[in-house]
Coordinates of C-alpha atoms and ligand atoms in Angstrom, one line a residue:
M1306 CA 13.0 -258.8 -49.4
A1307 CA 13.5 -258.5 -46.6
D1308 CA 14.4 -261.5 -44.1
Y1309 CA 12.3 -262.9 -42.1
D1310 CA 12.7 -265.7 -39.7
Y1311 CA 9.5 -267.1 -40.0
D1312 CA 6.2 -267.0 -43.0
L1313 CA 3.9 -266.8 -40.2
L1314 CA 4.1 -265.9 -35.7
V1315 CA 0.9 -266.9 -34.4
I1316 CA 0.0 -265.3 -31.2
G1317 CA -1.7 -267.2 -29.2
A1318 CA -1.9 -271.0 -29.0
G1319 CA -5.8 -271.2 -28.6
P1320 CA -8.5 -273.3 -30.7
G1321 CA -8.1 -270.1 -33.4
G1322 CA -3.9 -269.8 -32.6
Y1323 CA -3.3 -273.6 -32.6
V1324 CA -6.1 -274.8 -35.7
A1325 CA -4.2 -271.8 -38.1
A1326 CA 0.0 -272.5 -36.8
I1327 CA -0.6 -275.9 -37.9
R1328 CA -3.1 -275.7 -41.0
G1329 CA 0.2 -272.8 -41.7
A1330 CA 2.9 -275.3 -41.5
Q1331 CA 1.6 -277.8 -43.4
L1332 CA 0.8 -275.4 -46.8
G1333 CA 4.3 -275.6 -46.6
L1334 CA 5.0 -271.6 -44.2
K1335 CA 7.4 -272.0 -41.6
T1336 CA 5.6 -271.3 -38.8
A1337 CA 6.4 -270.0 -34.8
C1338 CA 3.5 -270.2 -32.1
A1339 CA 3.7 -268.1 -29.4
E1340 CA 2.2 -269.1 -26.0
G1341 CA 2.1 -267.4 -23.1
R1342 CA 0.8 -270.4 -20.8
E1343 CA 2.6 -273.6 -19.7
T1344 CA 0.3 -275.5 -21.8
L1345 CA -0.9 -275.0 -25.7
G1346 CA -4.9 -275.3 -26.4
G1347 CA -6.2 -271.4 -24.5
T1348 CA -8.6 -271.3 -22.4
C1349 CA -11.0 -273.6 -24.8
L1350 CA -8.9 -277.1 -23.4
N1351 CA -7.4 -276.3 -20.5
V1352 CA -10.0 -273.8 -18.5
G1353 CA -12.5 -273.9 -21.0
C1354 CA -14.3 -276.4 -23.7
I1355 CA -12.7 -279.4 -22.2
P1356 CA -13.4 -279.5 -18.5
S1357 CA -16.7 -278.3 -18.7
K1358 CA -17.1 -280.9 -20.8
A1359 CA -15.2 -283.3 -18.0
L1360 CA -17.4 -282.7 -14.7
L1361 CA -20.7 -282.0 -17.3
H1362 CA -20.5 -286.1 -18.5
A1363 CA -19.2 -287.6 -14.7
S1364 CA -21.8 -285.5 -13.2
E1365 CA -24.6 -286.3 -15.6
Y1366 CA -24.2 -290.3 -14.7
F1367 CA -23.8 -289.3 -11.0
D1368 CA -27.4 -287.2 -11.7
A1369 CA -29.5 -290.1 -13.1
A1370 CA -28.4 -292.9 -10.7
A1371 CA -28.5 -290.1 -7.7
N1372 CA -32.1 -288.5 -8.9
G1373 CA -33.9 -292.0 -10.1
A1374 CA -33.6 -292.3 -13.3
M1375 CA -31.1 -295.2 -13.0
A1376 CA -33.6 -296.6 -11.0
S1377 CA -36.6 -296.5 -13.6
M1378 CA -34.7 -298.5 -16.0
G1379 CA -34.3 -301.0 -13.8
I1380 CA -30.6 -300.2 -12.7
K1381 CA -31.2 -299.9 -9.0
V1382 CA -27.1 -297.8 -7.3
T1383 CA -26.7 -295.9 -4.6
P1384 CA -24.1 -292.6 -5.8
E1385 CA -20.7 -292.3 -3.6
L1386 CA -19.3 -288.8 -4.9
D1387 CA -15.5 -288.8 -5.1
L1388 CA -15.3 -286.0 -6.0
P1389 CA -10.8 -286.3 -5.7
A1390 CA -11.3 -289.0 -8.2
M1391 CA -14.1 -287.3 -10.6
Q1392 CA -11.8 -283.4 -10.9
G1393 CA -8.7 -285.6 -11.7
Q1394 CA -9.8 -287.3 -14.5
R1395 CA -10.9 -283.9 -15.4
K1396 CA -7.1 -282.6 -14.9
D1397 CA -5.9 -285.9 -17.0
A1398 CA -8.5 -285.2 -20.4
V1399 CA -7.1 -281.6 -20.1
S1400 CA -3.4 -282.5 -20.1
G1401 CA -4.5 -285.6 -22.8
L1402 CA -5.6 -283.3 -24.9
T1403 CA -3.1 -280.6 -24.4
G1404 CA -0.1 -283.0 -24.7
G1405 CA -1.3 -283.6 -28.1
I1406 CA -1.3 -280.2 -29.8
E1407 CA 2.1 -280.5 -28.4
F1408 CA 2.6 -283.9 -30.4
L1409 CA 0.4 -281.8 -33.3
F1410 CA 3.6 -278.9 -33.1
K1411 CA 6.4 -280.7 -33.1
K1412 CA 4.0 -283.3 -35.9
N1413 CA 4.1 -280.7 -38.0
K1414 CA 7.2 -279.1 -37.3
V1415 CA 5.6 -275.2 -35.6
D1416 CA 8.1 -273.5 -32.9
W1417 CA 6.6 -273.3 -29.3
L1418 CA 8.0 -269.9 -28.7
K1419 CA 7.4 -269.6 -25.2
G1420 CA 6.3 -266.3 -23.5
Y1421 CA 3.8 -263.5 -23.7
A1422 CA 4.5 -262.2 -26.9
Q1423 CA 4.4 -258.3 -27.8
F1424 CA 4.6 -256.2 -30.9
K1425 CA 8.1 -254.6 -31.7
D1426 CA 7.0 -253.4 -34.6
A1427 CA 4.1 -254.7 -37.7
H1428 CA 6.5 -257.5 -38.6
T1429 CA 8.4 -257.9 -34.8
V1430 CA 7.1 -259.1 -32.2
E1431 CA 9.3 -260.2 -28.8
V1432 CA 8.6 -263.7 -26.6
G1433 CA 10.7 -265.3 -24.4
G1434 CA 13.2 -262.3 -24.6
E1435 CA 13.8 -262.9 -27.6
T1436 CA 13.2 -261.1 -31.1
K1437 CA 11.7 -262.8 -33.5
T1438 CA 9.8 -261.4 -37.3
A1439 CA 7.6 -262.8 -39.6
K1440 CA 6.0 -261.5 -41.8
N1441 CA 2.2 -263.0 -40.8
I1442 CA 1.6 -262.3 -37.6
V1443 CA -1.7 -263.6 -36.3
I1444 CA -3.1 -262.6 -33.2
A1445 CA -5.2 -265.3 -31.7
T1446 CA -5.3 -263.8 -28.1
G1447 CA -8.3 -265.0 -27.6
S1448 CA -10.2 -263.7 -24.1
S1449 CA -10.8 -263.5 -20.3
V1450 CA -13.6 -263.4 -17.8
T1451 CA -15.1 -260.0 -17.7
P1452 CA -15.3 -258.9 -14.3
L1453 CA -18.6 -257.2 -12.7
P1454 CA -17.5 -254.3 -11.2
G1455 CA -17.1 -254.1 -7.2
V1456 CA -16.5 -257.9 -6.6
E1457 CA -13.4 -259.6 -6.9
I1458 CA -12.7 -263.0 -8.3
D1459 CA -10.5 -264.9 -6.3
N1460 CA -10.5 -268.3 -7.6
A1461 CA -8.1 -269.7 -4.5
G1462 CA -9.6 -268.7 -1.6
G1463 CA -13.1 -270.6 -4.0
V1464 CA -16.1 -268.6 -2.2
V1465 CA -16.2 -265.3 -5.3
V1466 CA -15.0 -268.1 -8.4
D1467 CA -15.1 -267.1 -12.1
S1468 CA -15.0 -269.8 -14.6
T1469 CA -11.8 -271.9 -13.8
G1470 CA -11.9 -271.5 -10.4
A1471 CA -16.0 -273.1 -10.4
L1472 CA -14.7 -275.8 -12.4
E1473 CA -11.9 -276.5 -9.6
L1474 CA -13.9 -276.6 -6.6
S1475 CA -12.1 -279.1 -3.9
A1476 CA -16.2 -279.5 -2.7
V1477 CA -19.7 -279.9 -3.5
P1478 CA -20.9 -276.1 -2.1
K1479 CA -23.6 -276.1 0.0
K1480 CA -25.3 -273.1 -1.7
M1481 CA -24.1 -271.8 -4.8
V1482 CA -25.5 -268.3 -6.6
V1483 CA -24.6 -268.3 -10.0
I1484 CA -24.8 -264.6 -11.3
G1485 CA -25.3 -264.3 -15.4
G1486 CA -27.3 -266.7 -17.2
G1487 CA -26.1 -267.4 -20.4
V1488 CA -23.7 -270.1 -21.4
I1489 CA -21.2 -270.9 -18.8
G1490 CA -23.6 -270.6 -15.6
L1491 CA -26.2 -272.8 -16.7
E1492 CA -23.4 -275.0 -17.7
L1493 CA -21.8 -275.0 -14.3
G1494 CA -25.0 -274.2 -12.1
S1495 CA -26.1 -277.8 -13.6
V1496 CA -22.3 -279.7 -12.6
W1497 CA -23.2 -278.3 -9.3
R1498 CA -26.4 -278.6 -8.6
R1499 CA -26.1 -283.0 -10.6
L1500 CA -23.5 -283.0 -7.5
G1501 CA -25.6 -281.7 -5.3
A1502 CA -25.6 -277.7 -4.5
E1503 CA -28.3 -275.9 -4.3
V1504 CA -27.9 -273.5 -7.0
T1505 CA -29.9 -269.9 -7.5
V1506 CA -28.1 -268.2 -11.2
V1507 CA -28.9 -264.5 -11.4
E1508 CA -30.0 -262.4 -14.9
F1509 CA -30.2 -259.1 -15.3
L1510 CA -32.3 -260.0 -18.5
D1511 CA -36.0 -261.3 -18.1
Q1512 CA -34.9 -264.6 -20.0
L1513 CA -31.6 -267.0 -20.1
L1514 CA -29.6 -266.8 -22.4
P1515 CA -29.0 -263.6 -24.8
G1516 CA -29.1 -264.5 -28.3
M1517 CA -30.6 -268.0 -28.5
D1518 CA -34.6 -268.2 -30.1
M1519 CA -37.0 -266.9 -27.8
D1520 CA -39.2 -270.0 -27.6
V1521 CA -35.9 -271.8 -26.7
R1522 CA -34.9 -269.8 -23.2
K1523 CA -38.6 -270.1 -22.6
E1524 CA -37.8 -273.6 -22.3
A1525 CA -34.3 -273.6 -21.5
S1526 CA -35.9 -271.6 -18.1
K1527 CA -38.8 -274.5 -17.3
I1528 CA -36.6 -277.0 -17.8
F1529 CA -34.0 -275.2 -15.9
K1530 CA -36.4 -274.3 -12.4
K1531 CA -38.4 -278.5 -13.5
Q1532 CA -34.5 -279.9 -12.6
G1533 CA -34.1 -277.2 -8.9
M1534 CA -31.9 -274.9 -10.1
T1535 CA -33.8 -271.0 -8.9
L1536 CA -34.1 -268.5 -11.4
K1537 CA -33.7 -265.0 -10.0
L1538 CA -34.5 -263.0 -13.5
K1539 CA -34.9 -259.7 -14.0
T1540 CA -32.5 -259.0 -11.1
K1541 CA -29.2 -257.2 -10.3
V1542 CA -26.0 -257.3 -8.2
T1543 CA -25.6 -254.9 -6.0
G1544 CA -22.3 -256.5 -3.7
V1545 CA -20.9 -259.4 -2.5
S1546 CA -19.6 -259.2 0.6
V1547 CA -17.0 -262.3 1.9
E1548 CA -16.6 -263.7 5.3
G1549 CA -14.2 -266.5 5.5
K1550 CA -15.7 -269.7 3.5
A1551 CA -19.4 -267.7 3.1
A1552 CA -21.1 -264.4 1.1
K1553 CA -23.8 -262.5 0.9
V1554 CA -25.2 -261.8 -2.2
T1555 CA -27.1 -258.9 -2.5
V1556 CA -29.1 -258.6 -5.6
E1557 CA -32.7 -256.6 -6.2
P1558 CA -34.8 -256.0 -9.4
A1559 CA -33.2 -255.1 -12.3
A1560 CA -36.2 -251.6 -13.0
G1561 CA -35.2 -251.5 -8.7
G1562 CA -37.0 -252.3 -5.7
D1563 CA -36.3 -253.8 -2.4
A1564 CA -33.6 -254.9 -2.2
E1565 CA -32.8 -259.0 -1.7
V1566 CA -29.9 -261.3 0.2
L1567 CA -28.2 -265.0 -0.4
D1568 CA -26.3 -266.5 1.1
A1569 CA -23.4 -268.4 -0.2
D1570 CA -20.5 -270.7 0.4
V1571 CA -19.5 -270.3 -3.6
V1572 CA -20.6 -267.5 -6.3
L1573 CA -19.6 -267.9 -9.9
V1574 CA -19.2 -264.8 -11.4
A1575 CA -19.9 -265.8 -15.5
I1576 CA -21.5 -262.0 -16.8
G1577 CA -19.2 -262.7 -19.9
R1578 CA -15.4 -262.2 -21.5
R1579 CA -13.6 -259.7 -23.4
P1580 CA -11.3 -259.8 -25.8
N1581 CA -7.0 -260.2 -24.6
T1582 CA -5.8 -257.4 -25.9
E1583 CA -3.3 -255.8 -23.0
G1584 CA 0.3 -255.3 -23.2
L1585 CA -0.4 -256.9 -27.1
G1586 CA 1.9 -253.8 -27.6
L1587 CA -0.9 -252.4 -30.6
D1588 CA 0.0 -249.0 -29.8
K1589 CA 3.2 -249.6 -31.7
I1590 CA 1.9 -250.8 -34.4
G1591 CA -1.3 -248.8 -35.1
L1592 CA -3.9 -250.9 -34.1
E1593 CA -7.3 -249.6 -32.9
L1594 CA -9.7 -251.2 -31.3
N1595 CA -13.7 -251.1 -32.0
Q1596 CA -15.8 -249.4 -29.1
R1597 CA -16.0 -253.0 -27.5
G1598 CA -13.0 -253.6 -27.4
Q1599 CA -12.2 -255.9 -30.2
I1600 CA -10.1 -256.1 -33.2
E1601 CA -12.4 -255.1 -36.7
T1602 CA -10.7 -257.8 -39.6
D1603 CA -11.5 -258.2 -43.4
H1604 CA -13.4 -260.3 -45.2
D1605 CA -10.2 -262.4 -45.0
F1606 CA -9.0 -261.6 -41.2
G1607 CA -6.6 -259.2 -42.5
T1608 CA -6.7 -256.3 -40.0
K1609 CA -6.2 -252.8 -41.2
V1610 CA -2.3 -252.6 -40.6
D1611 CA -0.4 -255.2 -43.4
G1612 CA 0.7 -258.2 -42.7
V1613 CA -1.6 -258.4 -38.6
W1614 CA -4.5 -260.4 -38.7
A1615 CA -6.2 -261.8 -35.8
I1616 CA -9.4 -264.1 -35.6
G1617 CA -11.1 -265.9 -32.4
D1618 CA -12.6 -264.4 -29.7
V1619 CA -10.5 -261.2 -29.9
I1620 CA -12.5 -260.3 -33.2
P1621 CA -16.0 -260.0 -33.2
G1622 CA -18.5 -263.2 -33.4
P1623 CA -19.6 -265.7 -30.9
M1624 CA -17.2 -267.1 -28.6
L1625 CA -16.9 -270.0 -29.7
A1626 CA -13.7 -272.6 -30.3
H1627 CA -15.2 -273.5 -33.7
K1628 CA -15.8 -269.9 -34.6
A1629 CA -11.7 -270.2 -33.8
E1630 CA -11.1 -273.3 -34.9
D1631 CA -12.6 -272.4 -38.3
E1632 CA -10.8 -268.9 -38.9
G1633 CA -7.7 -270.3 -37.9
I1634 CA -7.8 -272.2 -40.9
A1635 CA -8.8 -269.7 -43.6
V1636 CA -6.7 -266.9 -42.3
A1637 CA -4.0 -269.7 -42.9
E1638 CA -4.9 -270.2 -46.2
N1639 CA -4.9 -266.8 -46.4
I1640 CA -1.9 -266.4 -46.0
A1641 CA -0.3 -268.9 -48.3
G1642 CA -2.3 -267.5 -51.1
L1643 CA -5.1 -269.6 -51.5
T1644 CA -9.3 -268.1 -50.4
G1645 CA -10.3 -269.4 -47.3
I1646 CA -13.6 -268.0 -46.3
V1647 CA -15.9 -268.5 -43.2
N1648 CA -19.8 -268.2 -43.3
H1649 CA -20.8 -266.1 -40.2
D1650 CA -24.1 -267.6 -41.0
V1651 CA -23.8 -271.0 -39.8
I1652 CA -22.0 -271.0 -37.0
P1653 CA -24.1 -273.0 -34.2
G1654 CA -23.6 -273.0 -30.9
V1655 CA -24.2 -274.9 -28.0
V1656 CA -25.2 -275.4 -24.7
Y1657 CA -24.5 -278.8 -22.8
T1658 CA -26.3 -279.0 -20.3
Q1659 CA -29.0 -282.3 -20.1
P1660 CA -30.9 -281.8 -22.3
E1661 CA -28.6 -279.9 -24.9
I1662 CA -29.6 -276.9 -26.0
A1663 CA -28.2 -275.7 -29.9
G1664 CA -28.7 -273.6 -32.5
V1665 CA -27.5 -272.5 -35.7
G1666 CA -29.0 -269.3 -38.3
L1667 CA -31.2 -267.0 -37.7
T1668 CA -34.2 -266.7 -34.6
E1669 CA -37.1 -266.3 -34.7
E1670 CA -37.0 -262.6 -33.9
A1671 CA -34.2 -262.4 -36.2
A1672 CA -35.8 -263.8 -39.4
K1673 CA -39.4 -261.6 -39.2
E1674 CA -36.7 -259.0 -39.0
K1675 CA -35.7 -260.0 -42.5
G1676 CA -39.2 -261.3 -44.5
K1677 CA -42.0 -263.7 -44.8
I1678 CA -41.1 -266.7 -42.7
K1679 CA -42.3 -270.4 -42.2
T1680 CA -41.9 -272.5 -38.7
S1681 CA -42.6 -275.2 -37.3
K1682 CA -42.2 -276.6 -33.8
F1683 CA -42.2 -281.1 -32.9
P1684 CA -41.1 -282.1 -29.3
M1685 CA -39.1 -284.4 -28.0
L1686 CA -42.2 -285.6 -26.2
A1687 CA -43.3 -287.4 -29.9
N1688 CA -40.0 -288.5 -30.7
S1689 CA -39.7 -292.8 -30.7
R1690 CA -36.1 -292.5 -29.3
A1691 CA -36.3 -290.2 -26.7
K1692 CA -39.6 -291.1 -25.7
T1693 CA -38.1 -294.9 -24.7
N1694 CA -35.1 -293.0 -23.5
H1695 CA -37.1 -291.0 -20.6
E1696 CA -36.2 -287.6 -22.5
P1697 CA -39.6 -286.1 -23.3
D1698 CA -38.0 -282.2 -22.6
G1699 CA -37.9 -280.3 -25.9
F1700 CA -38.3 -279.7 -29.4
V1701 CA -36.8 -279.2 -32.6
K1702 CA -37.9 -275.6 -34.5
V1703 CA -37.4 -275.2 -37.7
I1704 CA -37.6 -271.5 -39.5
A1705 CA -37.7 -271.0 -43.8
D1706 CA -38.4 -268.6 -45.6
A1707 CA -42.1 -267.9 -46.8
E1708 CA -41.4 -267.4 -50.8
T1709 CA -38.1 -270.0 -51.6
D1710 CA -38.4 -272.5 -48.9
R1711 CA -34.7 -272.3 -47.8
V1712 CA -33.8 -273.4 -44.0
L1713 CA -32.8 -269.5 -41.9
G1714 CA -32.7 -271.5 -38.8
V1715 CA -33.0 -275.1 -36.9
W1716 CA -33.1 -274.8 -33.0
C1717 CA -33.2 -277.8 -30.6
I1718 CA -34.0 -279.0 -26.9
A1719 CA -32.9 -282.7 -26.8
S1720 CA -30.4 -284.7 -25.3
V1721 CA -28.7 -284.7 -28.2
A1722 CA -28.8 -281.4 -29.2
G1723 CA -25.9 -281.1 -29.8
T1724 CA -24.7 -283.4 -32.6
M1725 CA -27.8 -283.2 -34.6
I1726 CA -27.7 -279.2 -35.1
A1727 CA -24.3 -280.4 -36.8
Q1728 CA -26.7 -281.3 -39.5
A1729 CA -28.5 -278.5 -39.7
A1730 CA -25.5 -276.5 -40.2
Q1731 CA -24.8 -278.5 -43.2
A1732 CA -28.4 -278.6 -44.4
M1733 CA -28.1 -274.3 -44.5
E1734 CA -24.2 -274.8 -45.6
F1735 CA -25.7 -276.2 -48.7
G1736 CA -28.7 -274.4 -48.5
A1737 CA -31.2 -276.3 -48.3
T1738 CA -35.0 -275.8 -48.4
S1739 CA -37.3 -278.1 -46.0
E1740 CA -38.3 -279.6 -48.2
D1741 CA -35.0 -281.1 -49.1
I1742 CA -34.6 -282.3 -44.9
A1743 CA -38.4 -283.6 -44.8
Y1744 CA -37.3 -285.6 -48.2
T1745 CA -34.0 -286.2 -46.9
C1746 CA -34.3 -290.5 -44.9
H1747 CA -33.2 -290.1 -41.3
A1748 CA -32.7 -292.8 -39.8
H1749 CA -35.0 -295.2 -37.2
P1750 CA -35.6 -295.2 -34.7
T1751 CA -33.1 -291.8 -33.4
H1752 CA -33.2 -288.1 -32.2
S1753 CA -32.4 -286.5 -35.8
E1754 CA -35.6 -287.6 -36.9
A1755 CA -37.2 -285.1 -35.2
I1756 CA -35.5 -282.3 -37.2
K1757 CA -37.3 -284.4 -40.0
E1758 CA -40.0 -284.2 -38.6
A1759 CA -40.3 -280.6 -38.3
A1760 CA -39.5 -279.7 -41.9
M1761 CA -42.4 -282.1 -42.5
G1762 CA -45.0 -279.8 -40.2
I1763 CA -44.0 -276.7 -42.6
Q1764 CA -44.2 -278.9 -46.4
G1765 CA -47.3 -279.7 -44.5
K1766 CA -47.4 -282.4 -41.2
P1767 CA -45.5 -284.5 -39.8
I1768 CA -46.0 -288.0 -38.7
H1769 CA -45.9 -288.4 -35.7
M1770 CA -47.9 -285.2 -34.0
Ligands
FAD502 P1 -8.5 -268.8 -26.5 O1 -8.7 -270.5 -26.0 O2 -8.9 -267.8 -24.8 O3 -6.3 -269.0 -26.4 C1 -5.6 -267.8 -26.4 C2 -4.5 -268.6 -25.4 O4 -3.7 -266.6 -25.8 C3 -4.4 -268.7 -24.5 O5 -3.7 -269.3 -23.8 C4 -3.1 -267.4 -23.8 O6 -2.7 -267.7 -22.9 C5 -2.8 -266.9 -25.2 N1 -2.6 -265.8 -25.0 C6 -2.9 -264.2 -24.7 N2 -1.9 -263.2 -25.1 C7 -0.7 -264.2 -25.4 C8 0.7 -263.1 -25.5 N3 0.6 -261.9 -26.2 N4 1.6 -263.9 -26.4 C9 1.3 -265.2 -26.6 N5 -0.4 -266.0 -25.8 C10 -0.9 -264.7 -25.8 N6 -16.7 -272.7 -26.9 C11 -17.3 -273.4 -28.0 O7 -17.5 -273.7 -28.6 N7 -17.5 -274.5 -26.8 C12 -17.3 -275.5 -26.2 O8 -18.2 -275.7 -24.5 C13 -17.4 -274.0 -25.1 N8 -16.5 -273.8 -23.5 C14 -16.9 -273.2 -22.7 C15 -16.2 -273.1 -21.5 C16 -16.1 -272.4 -20.7 C17 -15.7 -272.6 -19.4 C18 -15.2 -270.6 -21.4 C19 -14.9 -270.0 -20.4 C20 -15.1 -271.1 -22.2 C21 -15.5 -272.5 -22.8 N9 -16.1 -271.3 -24.7 C22 -16.1 -272.9 -25.3 C23 -15.5 -270.5 -25.5 C24 -13.8 -270.9 -26.2 O9 -13.2 -271.5 -25.2 C25 -13.4 -270.3 -26.4 O10 -14.1 -269.1 -27.8 C26 -12.2 -270.4 -27.9 O11 -11.4 -271.3 -26.0 C27 -11.5 -269.4 -28.5 O12 -10.3 -269.7 -28.7 P2 -9.3 -268.2 -29.1 O13 -8.3 -269.6 -30.0 O14 -9.6 -267.3 -29.9 O15 -8.5 -268.8 -27.7
NAI503 P1 -22.9 -265.4 -21.6 O1 -22.9 -263.4 -22.4 O2 -23.2 -266.2 -21.9 O3 -23.4 -264.6 -21.0 C1 -23.1 -264.1 -20.0 C2 -24.9 -263.5 -18.9 O4 -24.4 -262.6 -18.4 C3 -26.1 -262.8 -19.8 O5 -27.3 -263.5 -20.6 C4 -26.4 -261.4 -18.9 O6 -27.1 -260.4 -19.9 C5 -26.0 -262.2 -18.0 N1 -25.3 -261.0 -17.4 C6 -24.6 -259.8 -17.8 N2 -24.3 -258.8 -16.6 C7 -24.8 -259.0 -15.6 C8 -24.8 -258.4 -14.5 N3 -24.2 -257.1 -13.9 N4 -26.0 -259.5 -13.4 C9 -26.7 -260.7 -13.6 N5 -26.3 -260.7 -14.7 C10 -25.5 -260.1 -15.9 O7 -21.7 -265.1 -21.3 P2 -20.4 -266.5 -20.5 O8 -21.1 -267.3 -19.4 O9 -19.8 -265.8 -19.3 O10 -20.1 -267.2 -21.1 C11 -18.9 -266.2 -22.1 C12 -18.8 -267.2 -23.0 O11 -17.9 -268.3 -23.4 C13 -19.6 -267.0 -24.2 O12 -19.4 -266.1 -25.2 C14 -19.7 -268.5 -24.3 O13 -20.0 -268.2 -25.7 C15 -18.5 -268.8 -24.5 N6 -19.0 -270.7 -23.7 C16 -19.9 -271.5 -24.9 C17 -19.9 -272.3 -24.4 C18 -20.6 -272.7 -25.3 O14 -20.0 -273.7 -26.1 N7 -21.0 -274.6 -24.7 C19 -19.8 -273.3 -22.7 C20 -19.2 -271.6 -21.5 C21 -18.5 -270.4 -21.7

């Protein structure tokens, strides 16, 4: 048998890769993880989930003080923005967590190979000027921003930026144009709107947040408009020109029509992300990409090449940190001879705006295509805790199979929807019916009671509506 440097070598230390490496080491595999960035944690910890949530959380406090939400509860304050300090706490959050992964690597004896890895053959990579061999190699190289043809992103210039640049702005823009009404556009657009920017979101499709339930998408549009965002749906950007510290964004109806020019001092391009495969040397191992530039795997996360596996944003499925993490655990377990499985039908998605928007399982539209269904919606306005907290917006919707009553999907718009959706995911993972949820005792007064009441709506009637 060939003698390898490692049992497992993971390329990329994002939530997919670092988790795979740690689990591999925990299972007794001699493990290394190659990462080209200066710090571990990938997109999520460095320029994604964590820094965006640091700014979302801080800007939410500012907004509550500035927009009268605190005053309505008897707390009168006039907030003053200290943006450098707000940005400082964002950086502290990132360095604390990326340093934490470095600590975990040392604790679990995972070698960090510093540099960008490139395949030489299916069991050999070159990284940081050295050649390393491994019996198993996991590709976890993640994704990067999809460019908009003809629009040059210049994060250092601070005018036309991607999500990384939008996290690092040193001043609140007066006018911000967001290209793309998806998750990034709405989260980062919300941050800067709360801090005082006039935000216009330009979305090509007829609704925000493609992929989510249509009721949720429509309600989200109403809420963001009420919060002061200008939404230009069914609109395409045909050009962006920059002069000094200002930009002009030319847009026109997606179906064609008169052009309009939008002034902006910051333009955020957020039209999706694409897998990182360039420069990996996949040609050296004969691994081809699918039409979307992704690496295809089987159920075990093995690729067509023996000994080469892939997980996270670089393979098909939602580009989410928790999906990558679960795949990281599963692939390491499969490599170690155990049975690692990810149920891709039950992966929650959360948009961390205020209110939060969350869903798991099928949309009503998709569920209807598969067969007969029952649905029920319960408004947050009728939930005692949300009402008491002055959080009237949103609803919970439960979708169940008409025949078996099995829950097929749950959608929530609520201040804590991201936390609420975990119970729905767990229920679905256990094959719950809407009756199971309706007869589960939920603590009072909690927002989660709205899930129970929506399920009761399928059984007959909720109490509080
Ligand atoms: P990544 O996190 O992208 O990590 C891949 C790593 O591989 C990178 O560090 C890269 O430097 C490294 N790499 C690439 N090529 C090589 C190579 N050849 N050699 C060595 N290293 C290499 N998801 C959520 O679930 N919740 C959120 O709240 C959320 N917020 C987000 C906010 C923003 C602004 C963005 C941009 C993304 C957000 N995401 C969120 C998505 C999430 O960040 C990704 O789904 C997740 O990071 C994917 O994990 P991954 O391990 O597949 O890849
Ligand atoms: P996205 O796919 O969520 O949204 C992109 C939006 O841009 C879509 O609505 C699309 O219709 C629109 N669009 C595409 N081309 C356009 C054009 N030319 N003009 C106008 N609109 C156009 O992608 P986004 O927001 O860039 O996020 C990338 C990924 O990062 C997502 O897949 C998401 O899963 C992940 N992410 C997750 C977060 C979370 O879980 N909270 C937060 C941020 C990102």
